[in-house]
Short mmCIF file of C-alpha atoms in Angstrom, two decimals:
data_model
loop_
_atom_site.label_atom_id
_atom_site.label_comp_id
_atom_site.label_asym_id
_atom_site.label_seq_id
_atom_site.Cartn_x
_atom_site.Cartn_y
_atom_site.Cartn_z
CA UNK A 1 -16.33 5.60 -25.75
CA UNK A 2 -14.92 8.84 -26.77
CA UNK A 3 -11.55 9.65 -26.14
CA UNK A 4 -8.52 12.01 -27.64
CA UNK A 5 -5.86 10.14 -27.76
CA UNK A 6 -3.75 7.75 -29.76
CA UNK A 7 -4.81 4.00 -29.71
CA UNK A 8 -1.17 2.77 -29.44
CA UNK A 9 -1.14 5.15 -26.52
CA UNK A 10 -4.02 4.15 -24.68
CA UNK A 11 -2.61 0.45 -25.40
CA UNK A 12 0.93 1.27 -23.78
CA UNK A 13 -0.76 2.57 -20.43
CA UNK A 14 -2.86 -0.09 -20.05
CA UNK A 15 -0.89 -2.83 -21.32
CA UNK A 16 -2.95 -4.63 -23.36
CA UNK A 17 -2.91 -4.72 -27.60
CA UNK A 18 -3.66 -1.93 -29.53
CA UNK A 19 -6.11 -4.72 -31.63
CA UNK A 20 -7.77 -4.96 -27.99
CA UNK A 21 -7.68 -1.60 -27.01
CA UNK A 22 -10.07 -0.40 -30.79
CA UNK A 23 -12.14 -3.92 -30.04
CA UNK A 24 -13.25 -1.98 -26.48
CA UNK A 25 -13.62 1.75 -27.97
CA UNK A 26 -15.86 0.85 -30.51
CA UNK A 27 -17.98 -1.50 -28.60
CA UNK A 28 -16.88 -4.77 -30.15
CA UNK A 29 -18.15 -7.80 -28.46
CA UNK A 30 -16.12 -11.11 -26.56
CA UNK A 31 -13.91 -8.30 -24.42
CA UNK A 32 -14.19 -9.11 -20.47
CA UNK A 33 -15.46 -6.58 -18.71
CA UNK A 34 -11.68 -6.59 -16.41
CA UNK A 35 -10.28 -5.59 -19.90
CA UNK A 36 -12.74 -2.70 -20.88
CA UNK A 37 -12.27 -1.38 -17.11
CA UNK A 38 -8.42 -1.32 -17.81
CA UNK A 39 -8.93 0.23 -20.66
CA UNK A 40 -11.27 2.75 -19.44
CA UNK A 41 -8.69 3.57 -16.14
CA UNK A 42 -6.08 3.96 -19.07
CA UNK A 43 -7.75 6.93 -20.53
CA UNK A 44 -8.61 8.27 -16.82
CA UNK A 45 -4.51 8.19 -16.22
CA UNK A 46 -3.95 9.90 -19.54
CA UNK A 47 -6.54 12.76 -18.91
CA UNK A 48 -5.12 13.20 -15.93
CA UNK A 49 -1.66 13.59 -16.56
CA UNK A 50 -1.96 15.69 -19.72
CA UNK A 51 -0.81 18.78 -17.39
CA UNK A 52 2.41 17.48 -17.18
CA UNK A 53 2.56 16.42 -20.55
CA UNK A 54 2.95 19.95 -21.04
CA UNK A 55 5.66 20.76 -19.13
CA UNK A 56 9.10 20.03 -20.79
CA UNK A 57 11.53 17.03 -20.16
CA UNK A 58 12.18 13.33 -20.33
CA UNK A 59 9.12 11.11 -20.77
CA UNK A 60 9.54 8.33 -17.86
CA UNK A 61 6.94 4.86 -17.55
CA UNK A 62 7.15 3.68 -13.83
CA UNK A 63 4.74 0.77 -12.46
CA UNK A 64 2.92 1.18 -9.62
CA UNK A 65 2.20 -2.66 -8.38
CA UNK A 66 0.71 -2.91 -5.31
CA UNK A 67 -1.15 -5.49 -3.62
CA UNK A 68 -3.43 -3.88 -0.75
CA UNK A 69 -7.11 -3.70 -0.10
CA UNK A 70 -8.67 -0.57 -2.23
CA UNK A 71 -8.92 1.78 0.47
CA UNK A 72 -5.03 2.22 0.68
CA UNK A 73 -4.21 1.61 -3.34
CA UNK A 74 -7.11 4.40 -3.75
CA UNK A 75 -4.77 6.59 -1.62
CA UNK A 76 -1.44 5.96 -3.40
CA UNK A 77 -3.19 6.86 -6.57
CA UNK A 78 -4.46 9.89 -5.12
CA UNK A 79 -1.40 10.74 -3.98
CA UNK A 80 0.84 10.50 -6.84
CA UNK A 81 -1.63 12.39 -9.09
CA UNK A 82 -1.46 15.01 -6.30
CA UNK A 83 2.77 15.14 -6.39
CA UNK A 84 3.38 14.24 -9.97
CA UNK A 85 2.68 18.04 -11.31
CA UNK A 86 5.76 19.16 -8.77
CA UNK A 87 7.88 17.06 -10.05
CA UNK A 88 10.41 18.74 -12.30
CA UNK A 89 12.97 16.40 -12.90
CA UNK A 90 11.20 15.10 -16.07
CA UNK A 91 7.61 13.78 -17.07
CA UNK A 92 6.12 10.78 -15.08
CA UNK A 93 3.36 8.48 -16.42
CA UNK A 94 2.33 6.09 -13.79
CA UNK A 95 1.19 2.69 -14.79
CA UNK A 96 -1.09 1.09 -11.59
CA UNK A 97 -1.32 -2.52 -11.12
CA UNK A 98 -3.33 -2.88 -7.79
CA UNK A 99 -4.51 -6.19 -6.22
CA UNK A 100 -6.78 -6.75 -2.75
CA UNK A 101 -5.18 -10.36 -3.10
CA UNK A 102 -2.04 -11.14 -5.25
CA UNK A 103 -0.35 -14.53 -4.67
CA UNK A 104 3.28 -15.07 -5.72
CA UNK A 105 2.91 -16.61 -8.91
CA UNK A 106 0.82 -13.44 -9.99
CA UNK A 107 3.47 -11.13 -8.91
CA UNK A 108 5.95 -12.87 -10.51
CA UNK A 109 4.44 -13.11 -13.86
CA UNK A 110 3.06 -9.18 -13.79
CA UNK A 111 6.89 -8.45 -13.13
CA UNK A 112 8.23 -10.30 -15.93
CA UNK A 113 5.70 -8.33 -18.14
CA UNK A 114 6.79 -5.42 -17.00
CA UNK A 115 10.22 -6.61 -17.45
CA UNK A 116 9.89 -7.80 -21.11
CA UNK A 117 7.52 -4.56 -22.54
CA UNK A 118 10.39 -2.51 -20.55
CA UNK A 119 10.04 0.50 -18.07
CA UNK A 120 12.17 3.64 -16.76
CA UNK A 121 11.09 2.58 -13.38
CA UNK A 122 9.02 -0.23 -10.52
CA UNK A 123 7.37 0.95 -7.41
CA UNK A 124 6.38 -2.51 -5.68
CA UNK A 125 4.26 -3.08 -2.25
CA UNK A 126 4.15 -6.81 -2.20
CA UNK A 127 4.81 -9.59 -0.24
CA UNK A 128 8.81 -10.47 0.62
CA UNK A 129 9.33 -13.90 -0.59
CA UNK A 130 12.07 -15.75 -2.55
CA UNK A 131 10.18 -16.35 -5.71
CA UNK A 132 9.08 -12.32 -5.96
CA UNK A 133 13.03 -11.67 -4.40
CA UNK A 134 14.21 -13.33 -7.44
CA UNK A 135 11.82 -12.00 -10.29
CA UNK A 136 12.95 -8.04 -8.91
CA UNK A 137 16.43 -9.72 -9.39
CA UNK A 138 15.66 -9.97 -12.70
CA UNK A 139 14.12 -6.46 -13.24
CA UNK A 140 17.45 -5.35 -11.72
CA UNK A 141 19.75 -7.15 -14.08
CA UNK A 142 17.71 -5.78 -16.84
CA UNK A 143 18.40 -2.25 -16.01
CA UNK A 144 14.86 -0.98 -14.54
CA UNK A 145 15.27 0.41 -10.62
CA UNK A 146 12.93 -0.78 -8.30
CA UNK A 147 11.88 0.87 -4.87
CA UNK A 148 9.79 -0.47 -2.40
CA UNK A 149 7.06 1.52 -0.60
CA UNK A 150 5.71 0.65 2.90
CA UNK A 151 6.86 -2.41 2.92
CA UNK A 152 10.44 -3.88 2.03
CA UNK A 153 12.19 -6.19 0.30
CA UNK A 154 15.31 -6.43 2.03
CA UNK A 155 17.38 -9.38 0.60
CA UNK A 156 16.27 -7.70 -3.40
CA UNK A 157 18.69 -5.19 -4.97
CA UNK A 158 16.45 -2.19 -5.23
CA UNK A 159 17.53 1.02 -5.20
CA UNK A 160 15.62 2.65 -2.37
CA UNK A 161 12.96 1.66 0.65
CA UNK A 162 10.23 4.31 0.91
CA UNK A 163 7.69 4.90 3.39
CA UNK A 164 6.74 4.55 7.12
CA UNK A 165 10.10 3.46 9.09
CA UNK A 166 8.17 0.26 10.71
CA UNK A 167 10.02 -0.78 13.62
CA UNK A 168 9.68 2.60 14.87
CA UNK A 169 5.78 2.41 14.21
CA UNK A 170 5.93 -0.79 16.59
CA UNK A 171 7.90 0.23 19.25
CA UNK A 172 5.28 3.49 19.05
CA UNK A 173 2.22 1.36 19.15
CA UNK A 174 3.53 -0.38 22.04
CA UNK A 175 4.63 2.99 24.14
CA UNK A 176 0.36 4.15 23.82
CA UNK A 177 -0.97 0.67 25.11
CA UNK A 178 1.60 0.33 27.49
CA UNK A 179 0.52 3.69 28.71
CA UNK A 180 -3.11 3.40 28.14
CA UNK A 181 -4.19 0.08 29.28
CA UNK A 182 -5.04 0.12 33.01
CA UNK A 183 -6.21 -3.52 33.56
CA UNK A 184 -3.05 -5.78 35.05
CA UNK A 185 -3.24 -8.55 32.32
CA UNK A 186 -5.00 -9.32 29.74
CA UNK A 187 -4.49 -9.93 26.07
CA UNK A 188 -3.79 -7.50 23.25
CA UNK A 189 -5.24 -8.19 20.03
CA UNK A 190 -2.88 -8.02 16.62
CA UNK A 191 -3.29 -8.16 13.03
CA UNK A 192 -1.54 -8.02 10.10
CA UNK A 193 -2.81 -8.61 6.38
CA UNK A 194 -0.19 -10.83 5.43
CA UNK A 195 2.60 -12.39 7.32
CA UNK A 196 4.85 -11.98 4.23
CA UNK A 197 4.87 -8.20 4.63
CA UNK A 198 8.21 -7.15 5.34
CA UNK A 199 6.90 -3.85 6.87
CA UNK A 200 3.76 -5.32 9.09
CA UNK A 201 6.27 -8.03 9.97
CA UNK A 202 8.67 -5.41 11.54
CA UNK A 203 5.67 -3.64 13.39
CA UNK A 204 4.81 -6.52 14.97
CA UNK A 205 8.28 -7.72 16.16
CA UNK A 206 9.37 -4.01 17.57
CA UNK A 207 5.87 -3.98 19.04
CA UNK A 208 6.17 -7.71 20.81
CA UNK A 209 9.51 -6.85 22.13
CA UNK A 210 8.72 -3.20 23.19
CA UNK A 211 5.40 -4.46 25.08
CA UNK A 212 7.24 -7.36 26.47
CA UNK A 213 9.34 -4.85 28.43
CA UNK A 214 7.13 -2.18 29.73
CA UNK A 215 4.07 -4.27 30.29
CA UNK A 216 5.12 -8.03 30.85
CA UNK A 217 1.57 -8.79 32.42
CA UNK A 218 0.34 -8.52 28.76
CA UNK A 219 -0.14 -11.05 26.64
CA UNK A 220 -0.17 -11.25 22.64
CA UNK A 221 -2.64 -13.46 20.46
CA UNK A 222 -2.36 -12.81 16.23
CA UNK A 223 -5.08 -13.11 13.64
CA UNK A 224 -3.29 -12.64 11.20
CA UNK A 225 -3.58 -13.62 7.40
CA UNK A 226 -6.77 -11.57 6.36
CA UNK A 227 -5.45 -9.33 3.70
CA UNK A 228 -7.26 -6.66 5.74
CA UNK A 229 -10.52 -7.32 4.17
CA UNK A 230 -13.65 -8.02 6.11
CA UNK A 231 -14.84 -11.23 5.69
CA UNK A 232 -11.61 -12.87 5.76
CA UNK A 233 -9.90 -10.61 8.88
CA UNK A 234 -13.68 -11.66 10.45
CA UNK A 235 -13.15 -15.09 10.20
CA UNK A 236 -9.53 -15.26 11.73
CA UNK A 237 -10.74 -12.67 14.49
CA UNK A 238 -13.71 -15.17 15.98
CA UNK A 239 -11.37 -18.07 15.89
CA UNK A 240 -8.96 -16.24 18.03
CA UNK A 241 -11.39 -15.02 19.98
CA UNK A 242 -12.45 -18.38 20.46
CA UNK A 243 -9.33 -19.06 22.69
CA UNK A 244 -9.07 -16.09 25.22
CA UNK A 245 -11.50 -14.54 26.98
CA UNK A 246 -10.09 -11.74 28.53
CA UNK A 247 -8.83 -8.96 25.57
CA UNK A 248 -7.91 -5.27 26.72
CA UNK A 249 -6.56 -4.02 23.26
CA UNK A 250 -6.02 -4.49 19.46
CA UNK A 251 -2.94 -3.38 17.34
CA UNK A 252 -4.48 -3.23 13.76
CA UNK A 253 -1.62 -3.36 11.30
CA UNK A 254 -3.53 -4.69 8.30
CA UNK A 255 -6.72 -2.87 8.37
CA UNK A 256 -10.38 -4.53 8.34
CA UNK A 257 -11.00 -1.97 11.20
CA UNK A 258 -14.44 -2.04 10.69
CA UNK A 259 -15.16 -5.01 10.34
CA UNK A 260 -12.81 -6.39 13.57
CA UNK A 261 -15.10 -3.44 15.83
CA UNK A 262 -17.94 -4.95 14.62
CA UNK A 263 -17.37 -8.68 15.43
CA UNK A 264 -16.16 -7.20 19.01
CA UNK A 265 -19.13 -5.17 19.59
CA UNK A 266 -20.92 -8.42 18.83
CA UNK A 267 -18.98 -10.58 21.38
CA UNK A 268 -19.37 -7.71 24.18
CA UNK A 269 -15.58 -6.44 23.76
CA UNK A 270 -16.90 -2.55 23.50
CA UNK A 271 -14.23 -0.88 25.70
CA UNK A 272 -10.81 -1.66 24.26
CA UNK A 273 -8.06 0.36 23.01
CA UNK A 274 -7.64 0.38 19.55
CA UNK A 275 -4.88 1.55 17.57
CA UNK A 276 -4.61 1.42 14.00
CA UNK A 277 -2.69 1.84 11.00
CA UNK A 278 -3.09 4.55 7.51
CA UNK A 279 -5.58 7.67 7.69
CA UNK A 280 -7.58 6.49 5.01
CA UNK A 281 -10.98 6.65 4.54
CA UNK A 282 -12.51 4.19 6.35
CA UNK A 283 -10.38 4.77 8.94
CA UNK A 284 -10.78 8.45 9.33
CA UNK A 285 -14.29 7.86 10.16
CA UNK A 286 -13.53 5.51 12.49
CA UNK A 287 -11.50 7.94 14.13
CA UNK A 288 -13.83 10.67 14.26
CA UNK A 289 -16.14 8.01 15.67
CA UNK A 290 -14.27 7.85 18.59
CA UNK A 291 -13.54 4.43 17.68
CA UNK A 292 -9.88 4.03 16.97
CA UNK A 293 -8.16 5.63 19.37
CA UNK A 294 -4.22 6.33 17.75
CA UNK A 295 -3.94 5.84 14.56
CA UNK A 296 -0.16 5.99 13.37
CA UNK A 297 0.24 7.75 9.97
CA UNK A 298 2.62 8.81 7.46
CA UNK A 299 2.42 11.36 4.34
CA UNK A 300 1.91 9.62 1.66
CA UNK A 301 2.34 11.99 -0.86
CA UNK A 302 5.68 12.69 0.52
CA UNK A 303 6.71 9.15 -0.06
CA UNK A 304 5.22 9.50 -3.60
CA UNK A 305 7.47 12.25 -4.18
CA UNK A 306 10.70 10.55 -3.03
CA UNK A 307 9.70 7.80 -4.75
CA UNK A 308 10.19 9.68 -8.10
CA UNK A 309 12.84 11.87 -7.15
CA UNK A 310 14.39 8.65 -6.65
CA UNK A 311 13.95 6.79 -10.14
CA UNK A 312 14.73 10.37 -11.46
CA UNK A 313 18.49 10.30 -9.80
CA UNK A 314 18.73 6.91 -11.06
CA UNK A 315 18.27 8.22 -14.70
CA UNK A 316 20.62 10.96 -14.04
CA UNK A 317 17.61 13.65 -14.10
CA UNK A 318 18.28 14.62 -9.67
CA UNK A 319 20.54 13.87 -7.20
CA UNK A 320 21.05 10.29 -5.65
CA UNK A 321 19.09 9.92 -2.85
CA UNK A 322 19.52 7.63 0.27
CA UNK A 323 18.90 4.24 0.23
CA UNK A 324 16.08 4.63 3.08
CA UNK A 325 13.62 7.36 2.91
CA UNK A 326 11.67 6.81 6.27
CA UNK A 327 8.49 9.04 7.01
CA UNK A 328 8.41 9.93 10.25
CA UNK A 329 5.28 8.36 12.19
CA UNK A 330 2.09 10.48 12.85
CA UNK A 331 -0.40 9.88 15.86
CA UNK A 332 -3.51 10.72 14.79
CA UNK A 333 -6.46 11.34 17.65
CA UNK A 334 -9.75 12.71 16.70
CA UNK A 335 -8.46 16.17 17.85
CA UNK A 336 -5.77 16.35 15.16
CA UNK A 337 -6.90 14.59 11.80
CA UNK A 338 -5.54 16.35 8.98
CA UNK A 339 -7.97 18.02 6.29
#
């Protein structure tokens, strides 16, 4: 594998040994192919960041650690290598740690790595528990800021929340079925990757509450708990299914679009609304199939950028920013989708 840069410095960004790191470049055997691909997305990171290597200022490590199906981590990556080269309160490199599935114990231990090999800076989407609470604690203690993106982590010291103000997406998503659905009763559909999402957990409350009082003759039933990947959002959808028969409507806030139309168009549910969640791309051609109806969005790449403006201030490199940086929400139709 060819490459131009230092072997300690390919081993820092993808945090693995520099004995490791010359064991994959020169084609040694007994390395896993996880570790080679780490090693290889190392050198991808480095390449592309070497344009704001040039610029001047303080060199800053933050970890990205996310735990979301590949659709949406593809999008923060794409995102922050679209914002980083703006940024001119010093020079970024992004570490990503990116999960479909990430149970606490993993989090926990990937944050005490990060905590013991040290970092200028955590961006964390994960799941709000009291074991990952407390291991953010202890990233806190140690001096390294942590903001959360999407989703929160309330009852944790970090610095700053960043991303789609949730409630507000809820209470949204309610207003366009309440407005939309003509049937008197019926059920409404809703999912959510993980219960343990601060942020899907927030949708779903505001929605409940906001649907309760504008359309009482509807009725909720969750699926929940499919990480918003196929198989598994399949599987909780047909058991649900299994226990109503009469559904007018589906609130996607975990993704697994495709796959939940699919089982429906199976079971002869091919005229409901549908609104969804993240303009990514699997659901952008959904959308321009004319099969999600709203889908509620936010700029990504503007949270990216307030998410290092805000580990900047916290070095002293900008000025403090607020403790909530909400986007505001988007709806999408298939007459407006951005380029």
């Amino acid at each position: 594998m060819t490459h131009r840069f230092p072997i300690k410095e390919i081993a820092r960004q993808a945090c693995i040994s520099t004995a490791t790191v010359d064991r994959v470049l020169n084609k040694r055997p007994n390395v896993s192919p996880q570790t080679r691909n780490r090693v290889r997305a190392a050198i991808q990171e480095l390449s592309a960041q070497e344009d704001q290597m040039s610029a001047r200022g303080r060199r800053l490590f933050v970890d990205i650690v996310a735990e979301a199906p590949a659709r949406f981590t593809n999008e923060i990556r794409t995102a922050t290598e679209a914002v980083l080269p703006t940024i001119g309160s010093g020079v970024f490199r992004p570490r990503f740690t990116f999960h479909e599935r990430f149970s606490d114990t993993d989090t926990v231990t990937m944050l005490r790595r990060i905590g013991k090999r040290g970092s200028h800076g955590v961006c964390l989407k994960v799941r709000d528990t009291p074991i990952v609470t407390d291991a953010v604690q202890q990233l806190v203690v140690a001096g390294i800021p942590v903001v959360t993106l999407v989703t929160d982590l309330p009852h944790a010291h970090r610095s700053n929340y960043i991303g789609l103000d949730n409630a507000n997406a809820g209470r949204t998503a309610a207003y366009l079925l309440a407005k939309t659905v003509r049937t008197v009763g019926g059920t409404v559909l809703t999912t959510r990757s993980q219960t343990e999402f601060h942020g899907e957990a927030e949708r779903y409350a505001h929605f409940c509450e906001t649907l309760a009082i504008s359309r009482p003759d509807l009725s909720v039933a969750d699926f929940s708990g499919g990480a918003g990947l196929s198989s598994a959002t399949t599987l909780t959808l047909a058991a649900t299914l299994g226990a109503i028969h009469d559904p007018v409507a589906v609130y996607s806030m975990g993704g697994g679009n495709d796959a939940i139309l699919k089982h429906l168009d199976e079971r002869g549910y091919t005229d409901l609304t549908f609104i969804a969640h993240d303009l990514d791309s699997d659901n952008r051609s959904l959308l321009q199939k004319g099969r999600i109806d709203f889908l509620l969005n936010h700029d990504l790449q503007t949270d990216m950028r307030h998410v290092f403006h805000a580990l900047a201030a916290h070095h002293g490199l900008a000025v403090t920013q607020s403790e909530f940086l909400n986007s505001d929400v988007q709806i999408i139709t298939p007459f407006n989708i951005p380029a």
